[in-house]
């Protein structure tokens, strides 16, 4: 089997035509991990449909509380069935960044697959909270399954003391921003099987040729420079790591005003300011799809020392995002003001 070329430094960069390579195939090419519907709608309509089912669920009419309750029960049954079919070799996983957005969904998926998950936080907020997807029964089981270590990740001595003899197999690092954030973890866990890092697609050097591929030049002056430094450090110390570079992430629990800002303007009946001519393209990815991609990396030999771009398959313009949000909200097409 022909292997992809290596760049100087040893990391193989896999280039794809889309930017959703959630799980490498036997040909070592990044492929989309989630099932896609036939493209019978425009990109804006498709995104509007997805947003309608997540962010604006509370605005939709015609769905009874009983139907919602039944859907939650079905979801709970599916999760229990998933747990019964869990991986035969469960991992002992340490997760940093599991209480706000991406990690909230990822931790649930890992627990459902039968892994032992421990969240490391500073202990200043609840370790688990019930989310709209959870039935009461499921959340009670999930909360019992999650372990917790209270520690400031930047305190190397405290980290070493808390993690000594812990025997973790894998680290999912969702909230690290600088190289100094990962050094105490690596120092305390020298025998890890895998280090899985959440990076950012914002690391690339601006280009007229889109979309960005993993082999594209990066910008050492990017505001996400810390993400690049972490990838470089993980390679330098010989860690078995995988770095995921998402584009814009949207979905329930999002604490960044990605789609929320548009919805606020639409709900208030106000015009939506859009920079330039509104034709700039970007990509969005749903938080649950991103979480699924992270699970596909676990224990996957083909993901060793790889960097992946993760996003939805479709491009969308800035104008298109505003229009899709309005469609999802059941509102008229918004007034767009270009500046």
C-alpha positions as a Markdown table, in Angstrom:
| # | Residue | x | y | z |
|---|---|---|---|---|
| 1 | Unk | 0.0 | 0.0 | 0.0 |
| 2 | Unk | 1.4 | 3.4 | -1.0 |
| 3 | Unk | 1.7 | 5.7 | 1.9 |
| 4 | Unk | 1.3 | 9.5 | 1.6 |
| 5 | Unk | 4.5 | 11.6 | 1.5 |
| 6 | Unk | 6.0 | 13.0 | 4.7 |
| 7 | Unk | 7.0 | 16.5 | 5.2 |
| 8 | Unk | 10.3 | 17.4 | 6.7 |
| 9 | Unk | 9.8 | 16.7 | 10.4 |
| 10 | Unk | 7.9 | 13.5 | 9.9 |
| 11 | Unk | 4.2 | 14.4 | 10.0 |
| 12 | Unk | 2.2 | 13.1 | 7.1 |
| 13 | Unk | -0.2 | 15.7 | 5.7 |
| 14 | Unk | -3.2 | 14.2 | 4.0 |
| 15 | Unk | -4.8 | 16.4 | 1.4 |
| 16 | Unk | -8.5 | 15.9 | 0.4 |
| 17 | Unk | -10.9 | 17.6 | -1.9 |
| 18 | Unk | -13.3 | 18.3 | 1.0 |
| 19 | Unk | -12.3 | 19.3 | 4.5 |
| 20 | Unk | -14.2 | 16.7 | 6.4 |
| 21 | Unk | -11.6 | 13.8 | 6.8 |
| 22 | Unk | -13.0 | 12.4 | 10.0 |
| 23 | Unk | -11.6 | 8.9 | 9.7 |
| 24 | Unk | -8.8 | 7.7 | 7.4 |
| 25 | Unk | -9.6 | 4.9 | 5.0 |
| 26 | Unk | -7.3 | 2.0 | 4.0 |
| 27 | Unk | -5.9 | 4.3 | 1.3 |
| 28 | Unk | -4.9 | 6.7 | 4.1 |
| 29 | Unk | -7.1 | 9.5 | 2.7 |
| 30 | Unk | -9.2 | 11.5 | 5.0 |
| 31 | Unk | -12.9 | 10.8 | 4.4 |
| 32 | Unk | -16.1 | 12.2 | 5.9 |
| 33 | Unk | -17.3 | 10.1 | 8.9 |
| 34 | Unk | -20.9 | 11.0 | 8.9 |
| 35 | Unk | -23.6 | 9.9 | 6.4 |
| 36 | Unk | -24.6 | 12.6 | 4.0 |
| 37 | Unk | -28.1 | 12.9 | 2.4 |
| 38 | Unk | -28.4 | 13.2 | -1.3 |
| 39 | Unk | -27.8 | 16.8 | -2.3 |
| 40 | Unk | -31.3 | 17.8 | -3.3 |
| 41 | Unk | -31.2 | 21.2 | -1.8 |
| 42 | Unk | -28.9 | 24.2 | -2.1 |
| 43 | Unk | -26.1 | 24.6 | 0.4 |
| 44 | Unk | -28.1 | 27.4 | 2.2 |
| 45 | Unk | -31.2 | 25.2 | 2.4 |
| 46 | Unk | -29.3 | 22.3 | 3.8 |
| 47 | Unk | -27.6 | 24.3 | 6.4 |
| 48 | Unk | -31.0 | 25.9 | 7.3 |
| 49 | Unk | -32.4 | 22.5 | 7.8 |
| 50 | Unk | -29.6 | 21.4 | 10.1 |
| 51 | Unk | -29.8 | 24.6 | 12.1 |
| 52 | Unk | -33.6 | 24.3 | 12.3 |
| 53 | Unk | -33.2 | 20.9 | 14.0 |
| 54 | Unk | -30.7 | 22.1 | 16.6 |
| 55 | Unk | -30.4 | 25.8 | 17.4 |
| 56 | Unk | -34.0 | 26.9 | 16.8 |
| 57 | Unk | -35.8 | 23.8 | 18.1 |
| 58 | Unk | -37.7 | 25.8 | 20.6 |
| 59 | Unk | -39.2 | 28.2 | 17.9 |
| 60 | Unk | -40.8 | 25.5 | 15.8 |
| 61 | Unk | -44.4 | 24.8 | 16.1 |
| 62 | Unk | -46.4 | 21.7 | 15.5 |
| 63 | Unk | -44.3 | 19.3 | 17.6 |
| 64 | Unk | -45.9 | 18.2 | 20.8 |
| 65 | Unk | -44.2 | 17.7 | 24.1 |
| 66 | Unk | -45.1 | 14.1 | 23.9 |
| 67 | Unk | -43.3 | 13.7 | 20.6 |
| 68 | Unk | -40.2 | 15.4 | 22.0 |
| 69 | Unk | -40.3 | 13.1 | 25.0 |
| 70 | Unk | -40.6 | 10.1 | 22.8 |
| 71 | Unk | -37.6 | 11.2 | 20.7 |
| 72 | Unk | -35.5 | 11.6 | 23.9 |
| 73 | Unk | -36.5 | 8.1 | 25.1 |
| 74 | Unk | -35.5 | 6.7 | 21.7 |
| 75 | Unk | -32.2 | 8.5 | 21.9 |
| 76 | Unk | -31.6 | 7.1 | 25.3 |
| 77 | Unk | -32.4 | 3.6 | 24.1 |
| 78 | Unk | -30.0 | 4.1 | 21.2 |
| 79 | Unk | -27.2 | 5.2 | 23.6 |
| 80 | Unk | -27.8 | 2.1 | 25.8 |
| 81 | Unk | -27.6 | -0.1 | 22.7 |
| 82 | Unk | -24.4 | 1.6 | 21.6 |
| 83 | Unk | -22.9 | 1.0 | 25.1 |
| 84 | Unk | -23.8 | -2.7 | 24.7 |
| 85 | Unk | -21.8 | -2.8 | 21.5 |
| 86 | Unk | -18.9 | -0.9 | 23.0 |
| 87 | Unk | -15.3 | -1.4 | 21.9 |
| 88 | Unk | -13.9 | -4.6 | 23.1 |
| 89 | Unk | -10.8 | -2.9 | 24.5 |
| 90 | Unk | -12.1 | 0.1 | 26.5 |
| 91 | Unk | -9.6 | 2.9 | 27.1 |
| 92 | Unk | -8.8 | 4.9 | 30.2 |
| 93 | Unk | -9.2 | 8.4 | 28.9 |
| 94 | Unk | -8.3 | 11.8 | 30.4 |
| 95 | Unk | -10.2 | 14.7 | 28.9 |
| 96 | Unk | -9.3 | 18.4 | 29.3 |
| 97 | Unk | -12.1 | 20.7 | 28.2 |
| 98 | Unk | -15.2 | 18.5 | 28.7 |
| 99 | Unk | -17.7 | 20.8 | 30.4 |
| 100 | Unk | -18.6 | 23.5 | 27.9 |
| 101 | Unk | -19.2 | 22.6 | 24.2 |
| 102 | Unk | -17.3 | 20.1 | 22.1 |
| 103 | Unk | -16.2 | 18.0 | 25.1 |
| 104 | Unk | -19.8 | 17.8 | 26.5 |
| 105 | Unk | -20.8 | 15.7 | 23.5 |
| 106 | Unk | -17.5 | 13.9 | 23.0 |
| 107 | Unk | -17.5 | 12.7 | 26.6 |
| 108 | Unk | -21.0 | 11.2 | 26.3 |
| 109 | Unk | -20.0 | 9.4 | 23.1 |
| 110 | Unk | -16.9 | 8.0 | 24.7 |
| 111 | Unk | -18.8 | 6.8 | 27.8 |
| 112 | Unk | -21.5 | 5.3 | 25.5 |
| 113 | Unk | -18.7 | 3.3 | 23.8 |
| 114 | Unk | -17.7 | 1.8 | 27.1 |
| 115 | Unk | -14.5 | 3.9 | 27.8 |
| 116 | Unk | -13.6 | 5.1 | 31.3 |
| 117 | Unk | -13.6 | 8.9 | 31.1 |
| 118 | Unk | -12.1 | 11.4 | 33.6 |
| 119 | Unk | -12.5 | 15.1 | 33.2 |
| 120 | Unk | -9.7 | 17.3 | 34.5 |
| 121 | Unk | -11.0 | 20.8 | 35.5 |
| 122 | Unk | -10.2 | 23.5 | 38.0 |
| 123 | Unk | -13.3 | 22.5 | 39.8 |
| 124 | Unk | -14.8 | 26.0 | 39.7 |
| 125 | Unk | -18.0 | 24.9 | 37.9 |
| 126 | Unk | -20.1 | 21.7 | 37.8 |
| 127 | Unk | -18.3 | 18.7 | 36.3 |
| 128 | Unk | -21.5 | 17.5 | 34.5 |
| 129 | Unk | -24.7 | 19.2 | 33.6 |
| 130 | Unk | -27.8 | 17.8 | 31.9 |
| 131 | Unk | -28.3 | 18.9 | 28.3 |
| 132 | Unk | -31.4 | 18.9 | 26.2 |
| 133 | Unk | -30.4 | 15.6 | 24.5 |
| 134 | Unk | -30.4 | 13.8 | 27.9 |
| 135 | Unk | -33.2 | 11.9 | 29.4 |
| 136 | Unk | -33.2 | 12.0 | 33.2 |
| 137 | Unk | -32.3 | 8.3 | 33.2 |
| 138 | Unk | -29.5 | 8.7 | 30.8 |
| 139 | Unk | -28.0 | 11.7 | 32.5 |
| 140 | Unk | -28.0 | 10.0 | 35.9 |
| 141 | Unk | -26.1 | 7.1 | 34.4 |
| 142 | Unk | -23.7 | 9.4 | 32.6 |
| 143 | Unk | -23.0 | 11.5 | 35.7 |
| 144 | Unk | -22.1 | 8.4 | 37.7 |
| 145 | Unk | -19.8 | 7.2 | 34.9 |
| 146 | Unk | -17.7 | 10.4 | 34.7 |
| 147 | Unk | -14.7 | 10.7 | 37.0 |
| 148 | Unk | -13.2 | 14.0 | 38.0 |
| 149 | Unk | -9.8 | 15.4 | 38.9 |
| 150 | Unk | -9.7 | 19.0 | 40.3 |
| 151 | Unk | -6.5 | 20.6 | 39.2 |
| 152 | Unk | -5.1 | 23.7 | 37.4 |
| 153 | Unk | -3.5 | 22.2 | 34.3 |
| 154 | Unk | -0.8 | 24.9 | 34.2 |
| 155 | Unk | 0.5 | 23.9 | 37.7 |
| 156 | Unk | 3.0 | 21.3 | 36.8 |
| 157 | Unk | 3.6 | 20.1 | 40.3 |
| 158 | Unk | -0.1 | 19.7 | 41.0 |
| 159 | Unk | -0.6 | 17.9 | 37.7 |
| 160 | Unk | 2.2 | 15.5 | 38.5 |
| 161 | Unk | 0.8 | 14.8 | 41.9 |
| 162 | Unk | -2.7 | 14.2 | 40.7 |
| 163 | Unk | -1.8 | 12.1 | 37.7 |
| 164 | Unk | 1.0 | 10.0 | 39.2 |
| 165 | Unk | 0.2 | 6.3 | 38.8 |
| 166 | Unk | -3.2 | 7.1 | 37.1 |
| 167 | Unk | -2.5 | 4.9 | 34.1 |
| 168 | Unk | -4.3 | 6.9 | 31.5 |
| 169 | Unk | -4.1 | 5.5 | 28.0 |
| 170 | Unk | -5.3 | 8.5 | 26.0 |
| 171 | Unk | -5.6 | 12.2 | 26.4 |
| 172 | Unk | -8.3 | 14.2 | 24.6 |
| 173 | Unk | -7.1 | 17.9 | 24.9 |
| 174 | Unk | -10.0 | 20.1 | 23.8 |
| 175 | Unk | -9.1 | 23.4 | 25.5 |
| 176 | Unk | -5.3 | 23.8 | 25.3 |
| 177 | Unk | -4.2 | 27.0 | 23.6 |
| 178 | Unk | -0.4 | 27.2 | 24.2 |
| 179 | Unk | 2.5 | 24.8 | 24.3 |
| 180 | Unk | 2.8 | 25.5 | 28.0 |
| 181 | Unk | -0.6 | 24.1 | 28.5 |
| 182 | Unk | 0.3 | 20.6 | 27.3 |
| 183 | Unk | 3.8 | 20.3 | 28.8 |
| 184 | Unk | 2.6 | 19.4 | 32.4 |
| 185 | Unk | 0.3 | 16.7 | 31.0 |
| 186 | Unk | 3.0 | 15.2 | 28.9 |
| 187 | Unk | 5.4 | 15.3 | 31.7 |
| 188 | Unk | 3.0 | 13.6 | 34.1 |
| 189 | Unk | 2.0 | 10.9 | 31.6 |
| 190 | Unk | 5.1 | 9.8 | 29.7 |
| 191 | Unk | 3.7 | 6.5 | 28.6 |
| 192 | Unk | 0.5 | 7.6 | 26.8 |
| 193 | Unk | -0.8 | 5.6 | 23.9 |
| 194 | Unk | -2.3 | 8.6 | 22.2 |
| 195 | Unk | -2.6 | 12.4 | 22.5 |
| 196 | Unk | -5.6 | 13.8 | 20.6 |
| 197 | Unk | -5.5 | 17.6 | 20.3 |
| 198 | Unk | -8.2 | 20.1 | 19.2 |
| 199 | Unk | -6.4 | 22.7 | 17.1 |
| 200 | Unk | -7.9 | 25.2 | 14.6 |
| 201 | Unk | -8.2 | 25.8 | 10.9 |
| 202 | Unk | -7.3 | 29.4 | 11.7 |
| 203 | Unk | -3.6 | 28.5 | 11.6 |
| 204 | Unk | -3.3 | 28.6 | 7.8 |
| 205 | Unk | -1.7 | 31.4 | 5.8 |
| 206 | Unk | -4.2 | 33.3 | 3.9 |
| 207 | Unk | -4.6 | 32.1 | 0.3 |
| 208 | Unk | -6.6 | 32.8 | -2.8 |
| 209 | Unk | -6.9 | 29.0 | -3.4 |
| 210 | Unk | -9.6 | 27.4 | -1.2 |
| 211 | Unk | -10.4 | 25.2 | 0.6 |
| 212 | Unk | -7.2 | 24.8 | 2.7 |
| 213 | Unk | -5.6 | 21.4 | 2.6 |
| 214 | Unk | -3.6 | 20.0 | 5.5 |
| 215 | Unk | -0.4 | 20.4 | 3.4 |
| 216 | Unk | -0.9 | 24.1 | 3.0 |
| 217 | Unk | 1.4 | 26.7 | 4.5 |
| 218 | Unk | 0.6 | 27.9 | 8.0 |
| 219 | Unk | 0.9 | 31.4 | 9.4 |
| 220 | Unk | 3.4 | 31.6 | 12.3 |
| 221 | Unk | 1.9 | 35.0 | 13.1 |
| 222 | Unk | -1.6 | 33.7 | 13.3 |
| 223 | Unk | -3.6 | 34.4 | 16.5 |
| 224 | Unk | -3.7 | 30.6 | 16.7 |
| 225 | Unk | 0.1 | 30.3 | 16.8 |
| 226 | Unk | -0.2 | 28.5 | 20.1 |
| 227 | Unk | -1.9 | 25.6 | 18.3 |
| 228 | Unk | 0.9 | 25.3 | 15.9 |
| 229 | Unk | 3.4 | 25.3 | 18.7 |
| 230 | Unk | 1.6 | 22.5 | 20.4 |
| 231 | Unk | 1.6 | 20.4 | 17.2 |
| 232 | Unk | 5.3 | 21.0 | 16.8 |
| 233 | Unk | 6.0 | 20.1 | 20.4 |
| 234 | Unk | 4.0 | 16.9 | 20.2 |
| 235 | Unk | 6.0 | 15.9 | 17.2 |
| 236 | Unk | 9.3 | 16.9 | 18.8 |
| 237 | Unk | 8.8 | 14.7 | 21.9 |
| 238 | Unk | 7.8 | 11.7 | 19.8 |
| 239 | Unk | 4.2 | 11.5 | 21.0 |
| 240 | Unk | 1.7 | 9.5 | 19.1 |
| 241 | Unk | -0.6 | 12.4 | 18.4 |
| 242 | Unk | -3.5 | 13.4 | 16.2 |
| 243 | Unk | -4.4 | 17.1 | 15.7 |
| 244 | Unk | -7.9 | 18.1 | 14.5 |
| 245 | Unk | -8.3 | 21.6 | 12.9 |
| 246 | Unk | -12.0 | 22.5 | 12.8 |
| 247 | Unk | -13.4 | 25.5 | 11.0 |
| 248 | Unk | -16.4 | 27.3 | 12.4 |
| 249 | Unk | -18.3 | 25.1 | 14.8 |
| 250 | Unk | -22.0 | 25.6 | 15.5 |
| 251 | Unk | -24.7 | 23.8 | 17.4 |
| 252 | Unk | -26.3 | 23.7 | 20.9 |
| 253 | Unk | -24.3 | 25.0 | 23.8 |
| 254 | Unk | -22.0 | 27.1 | 21.6 |
| 255 | Unk | -20.5 | 29.8 | 23.8 |
| 256 | Unk | -19.0 | 31.6 | 20.8 |
| 257 | Unk | -21.5 | 33.8 | 19.0 |
| 258 | Unk | -21.1 | 32.1 | 15.6 |
| 259 | Unk | -24.7 | 31.5 | 14.6 |
| 260 | Unk | -26.3 | 33.0 | 17.7 |
| 261 | Unk | -25.5 | 36.6 | 16.6 |
| 262 | Unk | -27.4 | 36.2 | 13.4 |
| 263 | Unk | -30.4 | 34.7 | 15.2 |
| 264 | Unk | -30.5 | 37.6 | 17.7 |
| 265 | Unk | -30.6 | 40.1 | 14.8 |
| 266 | Unk | -33.3 | 38.1 | 13.0 |
| 267 | Unk | -35.5 | 37.7 | 16.1 |
| 268 | Unk | -35.3 | 41.5 | 16.7 |
| 269 | Unk | -36.2 | 42.2 | 13.1 |
| 270 | Unk | -33.0 | 44.2 | 12.6 |
| 271 | Unk | -30.8 | 44.4 | 9.5 |
| 272 | Unk | -27.7 | 42.2 | 9.5 |
| 273 | Unk | -24.4 | 43.9 | 8.8 |
| 274 | Unk | -22.2 | 41.8 | 6.5 |
| 275 | Unk | -18.6 | 42.9 | 5.7 |
| 276 | Unk | -17.6 | 43.4 | 2.1 |
| 277 | Unk | -19.9 | 42.2 | -0.6 |
| 278 | Unk | -21.0 | 39.1 | 1.4 |
| 279 | Unk | -19.6 | 36.7 | -1.1 |
| 280 | Unk | -16.7 | 35.5 | 1.1 |
| 281 | Unk | -16.8 | 31.8 | 1.6 |
| 282 | Unk | -16.4 | 29.8 | 4.7 |
| 283 | Unk | -17.4 | 26.5 | 6.1 |
| 284 | Unk | -19.4 | 25.4 | 9.2 |
| 285 | Unk | -19.4 | 22.1 | 11.0 |
| 286 | Unk | -21.9 | 20.8 | 13.6 |
| 287 | Unk | -20.5 | 20.1 | 17.0 |
| 288 | Unk | -21.9 | 16.6 | 17.1 |
| 289 | Unk | -20.2 | 15.7 | 13.8 |
| 290 | Unk | -17.0 | 17.0 | 15.2 |
| 291 | Unk | -17.4 | 14.9 | 18.3 |
| 292 | Unk | -17.9 | 11.8 | 16.1 |
| 293 | Unk | -14.7 | 12.6 | 14.2 |
| 294 | Unk | -12.8 | 12.7 | 17.5 |
| 295 | Unk | -14.1 | 9.3 | 18.4 |
| 296 | Unk | -13.0 | 7.8 | 15.1 |
| 297 | Unk | -9.4 | 8.8 | 15.8 |
| 298 | Unk | -9.3 | 6.8 | 19.1 |
| 299 | Unk | -7.1 | 3.8 | 18.7 |
| 300 | Unk | -6.9 | 4.3 | 14.9 |
| 301 | Unk | -3.4 | 3.5 | 13.7 |
| 302 | Unk | -3.9 | 5.4 | 10.5 |
| 303 | Unk | -4.4 | 8.6 | 12.5 |
| 304 | Unk | -1.0 | 8.4 | 14.0 |
| 305 | Unk | 0.9 | 11.7 | 13.7 |
| 306 | Unk | -1.8 | 13.0 | 11.4 |
| 307 | Unk | -3.3 | 16.5 | 11.1 |
| 308 | Unk | -6.9 | 16.7 | 9.9 |
| 309 | Unk | -9.1 | 19.6 | 8.7 |
| 310 | Unk | -12.7 | 19.0 | 9.9 |
| 311 | Unk | -15.7 | 20.8 | 8.6 |
| 312 | Unk | -18.9 | 20.4 | 6.8 |
| 313 | Unk | -18.7 | 19.5 | 3.1 |
| 314 | Unk | -20.5 | 22.6 | 1.7 |
| 315 | Unk | -19.1 | 26.1 | 1.4 |
| 316 | Unk | -21.3 | 28.9 | 2.4 |
| 317 | Unk | -21.0 | 32.7 | 1.9 |
| 318 | Unk | -21.5 | 35.2 | 4.7 |
| 319 | Unk | -24.7 | 36.3 | 3.0 |
| 320 | Unk | -25.7 | 32.7 | 2.9 |
| 321 | Unk | -25.2 | 32.2 | 6.6 |
| 322 | Unk | -27.6 | 35.0 | 7.4 |
| 323 | Unk | -30.2 | 33.8 | 4.9 |
| 324 | Unk | -29.9 | 30.2 | 6.2 |
| 325 | Unk | -30.4 | 31.4 | 9.8 |
| 326 | Unk | -33.5 | 33.3 | 8.8 |
| 327 | Unk | -34.9 | 30.2 | 7.0 |
| 328 | Unk | -34.2 | 28.1 | 10.1 |
| 329 | Unk | -36.0 | 30.6 | 12.3 |
| 330 | Unk | -39.0 | 30.6 | 9.9 |
| 331 | Unk | -38.4 | 34.3 | 9.3 |
| 332 | Unk | -38.5 | 36.3 | 6.1 |
| 333 | Unk | -35.3 | 36.8 | 4.2 |
| 334 | Unk | -33.3 | 39.4 | 6.2 |
| 335 | Unk | -32.2 | 42.8 | 5.1 |
| 336 | Unk | -28.4 | 42.6 | 4.6 |
| 337 | Unk | -26.3 | 45.7 | 4.9 |
| 338 | Unk | -22.8 | 45.5 | 3.3 |
| 339 | Unk | -20.1 | 47.7 | 4.7 |
